[in-house]
GROMACS .gro file of C-alpha atoms in nm:
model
   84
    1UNK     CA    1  -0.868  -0.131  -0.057
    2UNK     CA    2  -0.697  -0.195  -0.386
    3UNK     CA    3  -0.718  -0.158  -0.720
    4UNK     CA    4  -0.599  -0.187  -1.074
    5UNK     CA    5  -0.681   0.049  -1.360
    6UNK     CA    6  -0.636  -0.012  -1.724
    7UNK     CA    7  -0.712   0.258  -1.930
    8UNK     CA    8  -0.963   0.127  -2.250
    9UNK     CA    9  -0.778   0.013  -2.603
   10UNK     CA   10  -0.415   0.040  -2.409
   11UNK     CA   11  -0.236  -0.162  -2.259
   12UNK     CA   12  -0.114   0.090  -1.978
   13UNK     CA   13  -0.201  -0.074  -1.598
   14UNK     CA   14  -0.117   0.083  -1.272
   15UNK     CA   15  -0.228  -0.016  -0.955
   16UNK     CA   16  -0.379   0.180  -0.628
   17UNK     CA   17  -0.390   0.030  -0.244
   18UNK     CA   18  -0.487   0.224   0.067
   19UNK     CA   19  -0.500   0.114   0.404
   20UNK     CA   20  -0.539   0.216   0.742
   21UNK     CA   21  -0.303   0.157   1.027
   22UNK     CA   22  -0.333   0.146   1.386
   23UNK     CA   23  -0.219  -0.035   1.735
   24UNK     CA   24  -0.511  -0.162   1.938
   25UNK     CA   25  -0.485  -0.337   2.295
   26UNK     CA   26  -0.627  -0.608   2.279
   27UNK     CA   27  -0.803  -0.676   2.630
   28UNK     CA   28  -0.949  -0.317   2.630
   29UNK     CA   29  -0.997  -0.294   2.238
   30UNK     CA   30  -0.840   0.105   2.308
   31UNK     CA   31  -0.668   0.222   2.008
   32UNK     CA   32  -0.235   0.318   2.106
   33UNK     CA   33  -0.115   0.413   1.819
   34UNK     CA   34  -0.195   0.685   1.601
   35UNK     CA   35  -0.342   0.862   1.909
   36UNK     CA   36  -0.534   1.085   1.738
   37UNK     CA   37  -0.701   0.865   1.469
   38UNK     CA   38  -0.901   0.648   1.587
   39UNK     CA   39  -0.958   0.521   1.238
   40UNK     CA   40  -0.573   0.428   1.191
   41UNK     CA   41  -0.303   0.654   1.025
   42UNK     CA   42  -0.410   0.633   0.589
   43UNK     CA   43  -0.126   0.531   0.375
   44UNK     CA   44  -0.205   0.536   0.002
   45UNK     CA   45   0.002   0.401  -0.304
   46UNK     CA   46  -0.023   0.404  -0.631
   47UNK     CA   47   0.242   0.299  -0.899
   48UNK     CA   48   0.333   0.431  -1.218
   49UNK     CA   49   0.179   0.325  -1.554
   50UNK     CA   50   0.404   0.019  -1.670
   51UNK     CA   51   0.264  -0.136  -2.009
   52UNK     CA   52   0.144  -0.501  -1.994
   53UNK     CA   53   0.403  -0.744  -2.174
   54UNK     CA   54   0.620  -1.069  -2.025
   55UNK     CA   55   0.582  -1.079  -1.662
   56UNK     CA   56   0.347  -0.740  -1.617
   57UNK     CA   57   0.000  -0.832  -1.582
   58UNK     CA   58  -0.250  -0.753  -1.284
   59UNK     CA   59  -0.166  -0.987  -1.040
   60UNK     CA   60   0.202  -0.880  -1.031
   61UNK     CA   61   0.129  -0.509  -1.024
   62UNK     CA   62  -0.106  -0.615  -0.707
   63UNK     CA   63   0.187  -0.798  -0.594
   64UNK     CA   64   0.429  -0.510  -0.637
   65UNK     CA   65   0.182  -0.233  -0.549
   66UNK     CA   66   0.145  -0.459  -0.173
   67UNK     CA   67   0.522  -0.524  -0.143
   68UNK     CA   68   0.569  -0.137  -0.192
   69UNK     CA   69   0.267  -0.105   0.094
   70UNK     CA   70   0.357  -0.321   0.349
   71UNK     CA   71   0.738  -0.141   0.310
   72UNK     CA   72   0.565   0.151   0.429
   73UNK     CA   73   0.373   0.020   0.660
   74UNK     CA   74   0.715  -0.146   0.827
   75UNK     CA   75   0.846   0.219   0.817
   76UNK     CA   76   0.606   0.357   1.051
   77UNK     CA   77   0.743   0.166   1.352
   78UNK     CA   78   1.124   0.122   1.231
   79UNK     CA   79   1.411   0.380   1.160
   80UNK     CA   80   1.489   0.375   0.764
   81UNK     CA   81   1.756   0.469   0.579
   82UNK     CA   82   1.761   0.449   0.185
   83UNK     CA   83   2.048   0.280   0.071
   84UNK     CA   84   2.302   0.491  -0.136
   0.00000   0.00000   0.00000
């Protein structure tokens, strides 16, 4: 699910995105990973209000706000270290 607010006469915009992750086998449709959710492990983001001007608009909020998301997502399965 995602989502873009704009807060009325501003020109503020942040953006929100949650999903739900999870391993399933596909011949017995059995969820392997998270093992106790069923539902998928939640991951929610939501970036910081940026003001609208050259180059910040909705669609590349939503583009950052996914990027930032699917870097997370990557980090569930694979060892991370922040560069210095």
């Amino acid at each position: 699910d995602d989502q873009i607010e704009a807060p009325p006469a501003s020109d503020l915009i942040r953006g929100k995105m949650e999903a739900r992750v999870r391993i399933i086998d596909v011949k017995t449709g059995a969820t392997l990973w998270p093992a106790d959710a069923t539902t998928g492990y939640p991951l929610e983001l939501q970036s910081d209000w940026t003001s609208r001007g050259e180059g910040v608009n909705d669609s590349s909020v939503e583009e950052s706000v996914r990027n930032s998301l699917a870097e997370n997502i990557v980090r569930l399965f694979y060892k991370f270290t922040p560069e210095s």
